[in-house]
Amino acid sequence: MAERPETLHRQLERGVLPRVCFIAGEEPLLQREAADAVRRAARETGHAEREVLDVDAGFDWGRLTEAAGSLSLFGDRRLLEVRMPGGKPGRDGAEALKSYCRDAPEDTVLLVTSGRLERSAREAAWARALAGAGIFVYCWPVPGRDMPRWVAERLRRAGLQADPEAAALIAERSEGNLLAADQAVEKLRLLVGSGGGVDVETAAGALADSARYTVDDLADAALDGEWTRALRVLAALEEEGVQPPLILWALARDIRVAARLAAGADEGVLQRERIWKRRAARLRNAARRRPVATWRQLLQRCHRVDRAIKGLPPGEPWEQLRALVSRLARAMAK
């Protein structure tokens, strides 16, 4: 039922502006661009009047019914936006949206925007009604394996002639962040100009690493056994001036929790260590993958690194951390 953003863009390029456009998803850049494209097409087709309804906890869905039935103030075509960030219209909202779609005004384009939707919401009657009256676009995240292709297309649309290696480099530096990749493409467009060529050396010289990391990002990469990425995150943290003791604390905390889980501790250890729900599953999986003896060895290594870095000159603590991160990542990759 849900289409990808490319389908909407192709329709708009052909001059087809759906009377109802429902745009939702999990990738903010793609959502923003799709909504902006609808707004631009609406202006170009004479929908000069615009009304925005922001759906919050106390929103009165009767306002949508009133807007649908009212005449344009100046006799112009209208763009009516319903911003529904939570993606839950409730019973009244669902009925109001279905009612609108049954008798959509000919002089109005309805643009409904929402954030992430569960599958049940994507298949709900109100979502099907919006799709049936126009188009339902869902903006999924771009998988890592598709990032080089996505970047290459952005470079092409920016008028740049880029080598595949340059696109791959931008994709790697962006770490799945589409906004960072888009900013990198724009920076290159300004540097080399439309029609200019971009090889890997040009891209490397123009780009700073757009990804910004936390100590949890480092621990996550190591726990996932992603040795190369973990060392890259560690290097970025060093460049950003993060202090080695903070990094060691984060690694030791996760190793300690994993050791306790592997030894049979209950879920309370996650709460006591203030492990966010998003990361709890990763630690549970890591604890199951290696025996408790491995975790205790890694924890002992943390203690040795802690004693060592307190008396080391600048620079050497990072060598100790690199060795620890490598050992953790390689243990998890087995």
CSV table of C-alpha atoms in Angstrom, one decimal:
chain,number,residue,atom,x,y,z
A,1,MET,CA,0.0,0.0,0.0
A,2,ALA,CA,2.7,2.5,0.9
A,3,GLU,CA,4.9,3.8,-1.9
A,4,ARG,CA,8.5,5.0,-1.7
A,5,PRO,CA,9.3,8.7,-2.1
A,6,GLU,CA,10.6,8.1,-5.6
A,7,THR,CA,7.1,7.3,-6.8
A,8,LEU,CA,5.8,10.6,-5.5
A,9,HIS,CA,8.6,12.5,-7.1
A,10,ARG,CA,8.1,10.8,-10.5
A,11,GLN,CA,4.4,11.7,-10.4
A,12,LEU,CA,5.0,15.3,-9.5
A,13,GLU,CA,7.6,15.5,-12.3
A,14,ARG,CA,4.9,14.4,-14.7
A,15,GLY,CA,2.6,17.1,-13.5
A,16,VAL,CA,0.4,14.7,-11.4
A,17,LEU,CA,-0.4,16.2,-8.0
A,18,PRO,CA,-2.5,13.8,-5.9
A,19,ARG,CA,-5.5,15.4,-4.2
A,20,VAL,CA,-4.4,13.6,-0.9
A,21,CYS,CA,-0.8,13.0,0.0
A,22,PHE,CA,0.1,11.1,3.2
A,23,ILE,CA,3.8,11.2,4.0
A,24,ALA,CA,5.1,9.3,7.0
A,25,GLY,CA,8.3,7.4,7.9
A,26,GLU,CA,11.5,7.1,9.8
A,27,GLU,CA,13.9,9.1,7.7
A,28,PRO,CA,13.5,12.9,8.4
A,29,LEU,CA,15.4,14.1,5.3
A,30,LEU,CA,13.3,12.0,2.9
A,31,GLN,CA,10.1,13.1,4.6
A,32,ARG,CA,11.0,16.8,4.5
A,33,GLU,CA,12.0,16.6,0.8
A,34,ALA,CA,8.8,14.7,-0.1
A,35,ALA,CA,6.6,17.2,1.8
A,36,ASP,CA,8.5,20.2,0.3
A,37,ALA,CA,7.9,18.7,-3.2
A,38,VAL,CA,4.2,18.6,-2.6
A,39,ARG,CA,4.1,22.2,-1.3
A,40,ARG,CA,6.1,23.3,-4.3
A,41,ALA,CA,3.9,21.5,-6.8
A,42,ALA,CA,0.8,23.0,-5.0
A,43,ARG,CA,2.1,26.5,-5.4
A,44,GLU,CA,2.9,25.9,-9.1
A,45,THR,CA,-0.6,24.7,-9.8
A,46,GLY,CA,-2.3,27.7,-8.1
A,47,HIS,CA,-2.9,26.4,-4.6
A,48,ALA,CA,-2.0,29.8,-3.2
A,49,GLU,CA,-3.8,29.6,0.1
A,50,ARG,CA,-2.3,27.4,2.8
A,51,GLU,CA,-3.8,26.2,6.2
A,52,VAL,CA,-1.9,24.2,8.7
A,53,LEU,CA,-3.5,22.0,11.5
A,54,ASP,CA,-1.1,20.8,14.2
A,55,VAL,CA,-2.5,17.6,15.9
A,56,ASP,CA,-1.7,17.6,19.6
A,57,ALA,CA,-3.3,15.8,22.6
A,58,GLY,CA,-6.3,18.2,22.7
A,59,PHE,CA,-6.8,18.6,19.0
A,60,ASP,CA,-10.3,19.0,17.8
A,61,TRP,CA,-10.8,16.9,14.6
A,62,GLY,CA,-13.8,18.9,13.8
A,63,ARG,CA,-11.4,21.6,12.5
A,64,LEU,CA,-10.6,19.3,9.6
A,65,THR,CA,-14.2,18.8,8.7
A,66,GLU,CA,-14.8,22.6,8.9
A,67,ALA,CA,-11.7,23.3,6.7
A,68,ALA,CA,-12.9,20.8,4.2
A,69,GLY,CA,-16.4,22.3,4.0
A,70,SER,CA,-15.3,26.0,4.0
A,71,LEU,CA,-14.7,28.1,1.0
A,72,SER,CA,-11.3,29.6,0.3
A,73,LEU,CA,-11.1,33.1,1.7
A,74,PHE,CA,-10.0,34.6,-1.7
A,75,GLY,CA,-11.5,32.0,-4.0
A,76,ASP,CA,-8.0,30.3,-4.5
A,77,ARG,CA,-7.1,26.7,-4.5
A,78,ARG,CA,-5.8,25.6,-1.1
A,79,LEU,CA,-3.2,23.4,0.5
A,80,LEU,CA,-4.4,22.0,3.7
A,81,GLU,CA,-1.7,20.4,5.9
A,82,VAL,CA,-2.4,18.1,8.9
A,83,ARG,CA,0.7,17.6,10.9
A,84,MET,CA,0.4,14.4,13.0
A,85,PRO,CA,3.8,13.7,14.5
A,86,GLY,CA,2.6,10.9,16.7
A,87,GLY,CA,0.9,9.0,14.0
A,88,LYS,CA,-2.2,8.2,16.2
A,89,PRO,CA,-5.3,10.1,15.1
A,90,GLY,CA,-7.5,8.2,17.6
A,91,ARG,CA,-11.1,7.2,16.9
A,92,ASP,CA,-12.3,10.8,16.1
A,93,GLY,CA,-9.3,11.5,13.9
A,94,ALA,CA,-9.6,8.2,12.0
A,95,GLU,CA,-13.3,8.9,11.3
A,96,ALA,CA,-12.5,12.5,10.3
A,97,LEU,CA,-9.8,11.4,7.9
A,98,LYS,CA,-12.0,8.7,6.3
A,99,SER,CA,-14.8,11.2,6.0
A,100,TYR,CA,-12.6,13.7,4.2
A,101,CYS,CA,-11.4,11.1,1.8
A,102,ARG,CA,-14.9,10.0,0.9
A,103,ASP,CA,-15.7,13.6,-0.3
A,104,ALA,CA,-12.4,15.3,-0.9
A,105,PRO,CA,-12.8,19.0,-2.1
A,106,GLU,CA,-11.7,19.5,-5.7
A,107,ASP,CA,-10.0,22.8,-4.9
A,108,THR,CA,-7.9,21.5,-2.1
A,109,VAL,CA,-4.8,19.3,-1.7
A,110,LEU,CA,-4.6,17.6,1.6
A,111,LEU,CA,-1.0,16.9,2.9
A,112,VAL,CA,-0.9,14.7,6.0
A,113,THR,CA,2.5,14.2,7.6
A,114,SER,CA,3.5,11.8,10.4
A,115,GLY,CA,6.5,10.2,12.0
A,116,ARG,CA,7.2,6.5,12.4
A,117,LEU,CA,4.2,4.2,12.1
A,118,GLU,CA,3.8,0.7,13.4
A,119,ARG,CA,2.6,-1.9,10.9
A,120,SER,CA,-0.8,-1.9,12.4
A,121,ALA,CA,-1.1,1.9,11.8
A,122,ARG,CA,0.2,1.6,8.2
A,123,GLU,CA,-2.6,-0.9,7.6
A,124,ALA,CA,-5.3,0.8,9.5
A,125,ALA,CA,-8.6,1.9,7.7
A,126,TRP,CA,-7.8,5.6,7.9
A,127,ALA,CA,-4.3,5.0,6.3
A,128,ARG,CA,-5.9,2.9,3.6
A,129,ALA,CA,-8.5,5.7,3.0
A,130,LEU,CA,-5.7,8.3,2.6
A,131,ALA,CA,-3.9,6.0,0.2
A,132,GLY,CA,-7.0,5.3,-1.8
A,133,ALA,CA,-7.8,9.0,-2.2
A,134,GLY,CA,-4.3,9.9,-3.4
A,135,ILE,CA,-0.9,8.5,-2.4
A,136,PHE,CA,0.7,7.1,0.8
A,137,VAL,CA,4.4,7.5,0.9
A,138,TYR,CA,6.5,5.9,3.6
A,139,CYS,CA,10.1,7.0,4.0
A,140,TRP,CA,12.2,4.0,5.2
A,141,PRO,CA,15.8,4.4,6.3
A,142,VAL,CA,18.3,3.7,3.5
A,143,PRO,CA,20.1,0.3,4.2
A,144,GLY,CA,23.9,0.6,4.6
A,145,ARG,CA,24.5,-1.6,1.5
A,146,ASP,CA,22.5,0.9,-0.5
A,147,MET,CA,24.1,4.1,0.8
A,148,PRO,CA,26.8,4.3,-2.0
A,149,ARG,CA,24.1,4.1,-4.6
A,150,TRP,CA,22.0,6.7,-2.8
A,151,VAL,CA,25.0,9.1,-2.5
A,152,ALA,CA,25.8,8.6,-6.2
A,153,GLU,CA,22.3,9.6,-7.2
A,154,ARG,CA,22.5,12.7,-5.0
A,155,LEU,CA,25.8,13.6,-6.6
A,156,ARG,CA,24.3,13.1,-10.0
A,157,ARG,CA,21.2,15.3,-9.1
A,158,ALA,CA,23.6,18.0,-7.9
A,159,GLY,CA,25.3,18.0,-11.3
A,160,LEU,CA,28.5,16.4,-10.2
A,161,GLN,CA,30.4,13.7,-12.1
A,162,ALA,CA,31.6,11.5,-9.3
A,163,ASP,CA,33.7,8.3,-9.2
A,164,PRO,CA,32.1,5.3,-7.5
A,165,GLU,CA,34.9,5.4,-5.0
A,166,ALA,CA,34.0,9.0,-4.0
A,167,ALA,CA,30.4,8.0,-3.5
A,168,ALA,CA,31.5,5.1,-1.3
A,169,LEU,CA,33.8,7.3,0.7
A,170,ILE,CA,30.9,9.8,1.4
A,171,ALA,CA,28.6,6.9,2.4
A,172,GLU,CA,31.2,5.6,4.8
A,173,ARG,CA,31.9,8.9,6.4
A,174,SER,CA,28.2,9.6,6.8
A,175,GLU,CA,27.6,6.4,8.8
A,176,GLY,CA,24.0,6.1,7.6
A,177,ASN,CA,23.2,9.7,8.3
A,178,LEU,CA,21.4,11.0,5.2
A,179,LEU,CA,21.4,14.6,6.3
A,180,ALA,CA,25.2,14.4,6.8
A,181,ALA,CA,25.6,12.8,3.3
A,182,ASP,CA,23.4,15.4,1.7
A,183,GLN,CA,25.4,18.2,3.4
A,184,ALA,CA,28.6,16.6,2.1
A,185,VAL,CA,27.2,16.6,-1.5
A,186,GLU,CA,26.2,20.2,-1.2
A,187,LYS,CA,29.7,21.1,0.1
A,188,LEU,CA,31.3,19.4,-2.9
A,189,ARG,CA,28.9,21.1,-5.3
A,190,LEU,CA,30.0,24.5,-3.9
A,191,LEU,CA,33.6,23.5,-4.1
A,192,VAL,CA,33.8,22.1,-7.6
A,193,GLY,CA,30.8,23.7,-9.2
A,194,SER,CA,28.0,22.2,-11.3
A,195,GLY,CA,29.3,19.7,-13.9
A,196,GLY,CA,32.6,19.3,-12.0
A,197,GLY,CA,34.3,16.0,-11.4
A,198,VAL,CA,34.7,14.4,-8.0
A,199,ASP,CA,37.2,11.7,-7.5
A,200,VAL,CA,38.1,10.0,-4.2
A,201,GLU,CA,41.0,12.4,-3.5
A,202,THR,CA,38.7,15.5,-4.0
A,203,ALA,CA,36.1,14.0,-1.7
A,204,ALA,CA,38.6,13.0,1.0
A,205,GLY,CA,40.2,16.5,0.9
A,206,ALA,CA,36.9,18.3,1.1
A,207,LEU,CA,35.1,16.2,3.8
A,208,ALA,CA,35.5,16.3,7.5
A,209,ASP,CA,34.1,13.2,9.2
A,210,SER,CA,30.4,14.3,9.5
A,211,ALA,CA,29.5,11.6,12.0
A,212,ARG,CA,29.5,12.6,15.6
A,213,TYR,CA,29.9,9.8,18.1
A,214,THR,CA,29.3,9.1,21.7
A,215,VAL,CA,31.1,6.6,24.0
A,216,ASP,CA,28.0,4.4,23.6
A,217,ASP,CA,28.5,4.3,19.9
A,218,LEU,CA,32.0,2.9,20.5
A,219,ALA,CA,30.8,0.3,22.9
A,220,ASP,CA,28.0,-0.8,20.6
A,221,ALA,CA,30.4,-1.2,17.6
A,222,ALA,CA,32.7,-3.3,19.8
A,223,LEU,CA,29.9,-5.4,21.2
A,224,ASP,CA,28.7,-6.1,17.7
A,225,GLY,CA,32.1,-7.4,16.7
A,226,GLU,CA,32.6,-4.6,14.2
A,227,TRP,CA,36.3,-4.2,14.7
A,228,THR,CA,37.0,-1.7,11.9
A,229,ARG,CA,34.1,0.6,12.8
A,230,ALA,CA,34.9,0.5,16.5
A,231,LEU,CA,38.5,1.7,15.9
A,232,ARG,CA,37.1,4.4,13.5
A,233,VAL,CA,34.7,5.6,16.2
A,234,LEU,CA,37.5,5.6,18.8
A,235,ALA,CA,39.7,7.7,16.5
A,236,ALA,CA,36.8,10.2,16.1
A,237,LEU,CA,36.4,10.4,19.8
A,238,GLU,CA,40.1,11.1,20.2
A,239,GLU,CA,39.9,13.9,17.6
A,240,GLU,CA,36.9,15.4,19.4
A,241,GLY,CA,38.8,15.6,22.7
A,242,VAL,CA,36.9,13.0,24.7
A,243,GLN,CA,38.9,12.0,27.7
A,244,PRO,CA,40.3,8.4,27.9
A,245,PRO,CA,38.9,7.8,31.4
A,246,LEU,CA,35.3,8.4,30.2
A,247,ILE,CA,35.8,6.0,27.3
A,248,LEU,CA,37.2,3.4,29.6
A,249,TRP,CA,34.4,3.8,32.1
A,250,ALA,CA,31.8,3.2,29.4
A,251,LEU,CA,33.5,0.1,28.1
A,252,ALA,CA,34.1,-1.3,31.6
A,253,ARG,CA,30.4,-0.7,32.5
A,254,ASP,CA,29.1,-2.7,29.6
A,255,ILE,CA,31.6,-5.5,30.1
A,256,ARG,CA,30.7,-5.6,33.8
A,257,VAL,CA,27.0,-5.8,33.0
A,258,ALA,CA,27.6,-8.5,30.3
A,259,ALA,CA,29.7,-10.5,32.8
A,260,ARG,CA,26.9,-10.4,35.3
A,261,LEU,CA,24.2,-11.4,32.8
A,262,ALA,CA,26.4,-14.2,31.6
A,263,ALA,CA,26.7,-15.4,35.2
A,264,GLY,CA,23.0,-15.5,35.5
A,265,ALA,CA,22.2,-12.1,37.1
A,266,ASP,CA,18.6,-10.9,36.7
A,267,GLU,CA,17.4,-7.9,34.7
A,268,GLY,CA,17.8,-5.6,37.6
A,269,VAL,CA,21.5,-5.2,36.8
A,270,LEU,CA,20.4,-3.3,33.6
A,271,GLN,CA,18.4,-0.9,35.7
A,272,ARG,CA,21.0,-0.4,38.4
A,273,GLU,CA,23.6,0.5,35.7
A,274,ARG,CA,21.1,2.8,34.0
A,275,ILE,CA,21.3,0.9,30.7
A,276,TRP,CA,18.8,2.4,28.3
A,277,LYS,CA,16.2,0.1,26.8
A,278,ARG,CA,17.6,0.7,23.3
A,279,ARG,CA,20.9,-0.8,24.4
A,280,ALA,CA,19.7,-3.5,26.8
A,281,ALA,CA,18.9,-6.0,24.0
A,282,ARG,CA,22.4,-5.6,22.6
A,283,LEU,CA,24.0,-6.4,26.0
A,284,ARG,CA,21.7,-9.4,26.5
A,285,ASN,CA,22.7,-10.8,23.1
A,286,ALA,CA,26.4,-10.1,23.8
A,287,ALA,CA,26.3,-11.9,27.2
A,288,ARG,CA,24.8,-15.0,25.6
A,289,ARG,CA,27.4,-15.1,22.8
A,290,ARG,CA,30.5,-15.5,25.1
A,291,PRO,CA,31.0,-17.5,28.3
A,292,VAL,CA,31.3,-15.7,31.6
A,293,ALA,CA,35.1,-16.5,31.7
A,294,THR,CA,35.6,-14.3,28.6
A,295,TRP,CA,33.8,-11.4,30.2
A,296,ARG,CA,35.8,-11.7,33.4
A,297,GLN,CA,39.0,-11.7,31.4
A,298,LEU,CA,37.9,-8.5,29.6
A,299,LEU,CA,37.0,-6.9,32.8
A,300,GLN,CA,40.4,-7.7,34.3
A,301,ARG,CA,41.9,-6.1,31.2
A,302,CYS,CA,39.9,-3.0,31.9
A,303,HIS,CA,41.4,-2.8,35.4
A,304,ARG,CA,44.9,-3.1,34.0
A,305,VAL,CA,44.2,-0.4,31.4
A,306,ASP,CA,42.8,1.8,34.2
A,307,ARG,CA,46.0,1.5,36.3
A,308,ALA,CA,48.2,2.0,33.2
A,309,ILE,CA,46.7,5.1,31.7
A,310,LYS,CA,46.8,7.0,35.0
A,311,GLY,CA,50.6,7.2,34.8
A,312,LEU,CA,51.1,7.4,31.0
A,313,PRO,CA,52.1,10.4,29.0
A,314,PRO,CA,49.6,12.0,26.5
A,315,GLY,CA,49.0,9.8,23.5
A,316,GLU,CA,49.8,6.5,25.1
A,317,PRO,CA,46.4,6.0,26.8
A,318,TRP,CA,44.9,5.8,23.4
A,319,GLU,CA,47.2,2.9,22.4
A,320,GLN,CA,45.9,1.1,25.5
A,321,LEU,CA,42.3,1.9,24.6
A,322,ARG,CA,42.8,0.7,21.0
A,323,ALA,CA,44.2,-2.6,22.3
A,324,LEU,CA,41.2,-3.0,24.6
A,325,VAL,CA,38.7,-2.1,21.9
A,326,SER,CA,40.3,-4.5,19.5
A,327,ARG,CA,40.3,-7.3,22.0
A,328,LEU,CA,36.6,-6.8,22.8
A,329,ALA,CA,35.5,-6.5,19.2
A,330,ARG,CA,37.5,-9.5,18.1
A,331,ALA,CA,36.1,-11.6,21.0
A,332,MET,CA,32.6,-10.7,19.9
A,333,ALA,CA,33.3,-11.4,16.3
A,334,LYS,CA,34.2,-15.1,17.0
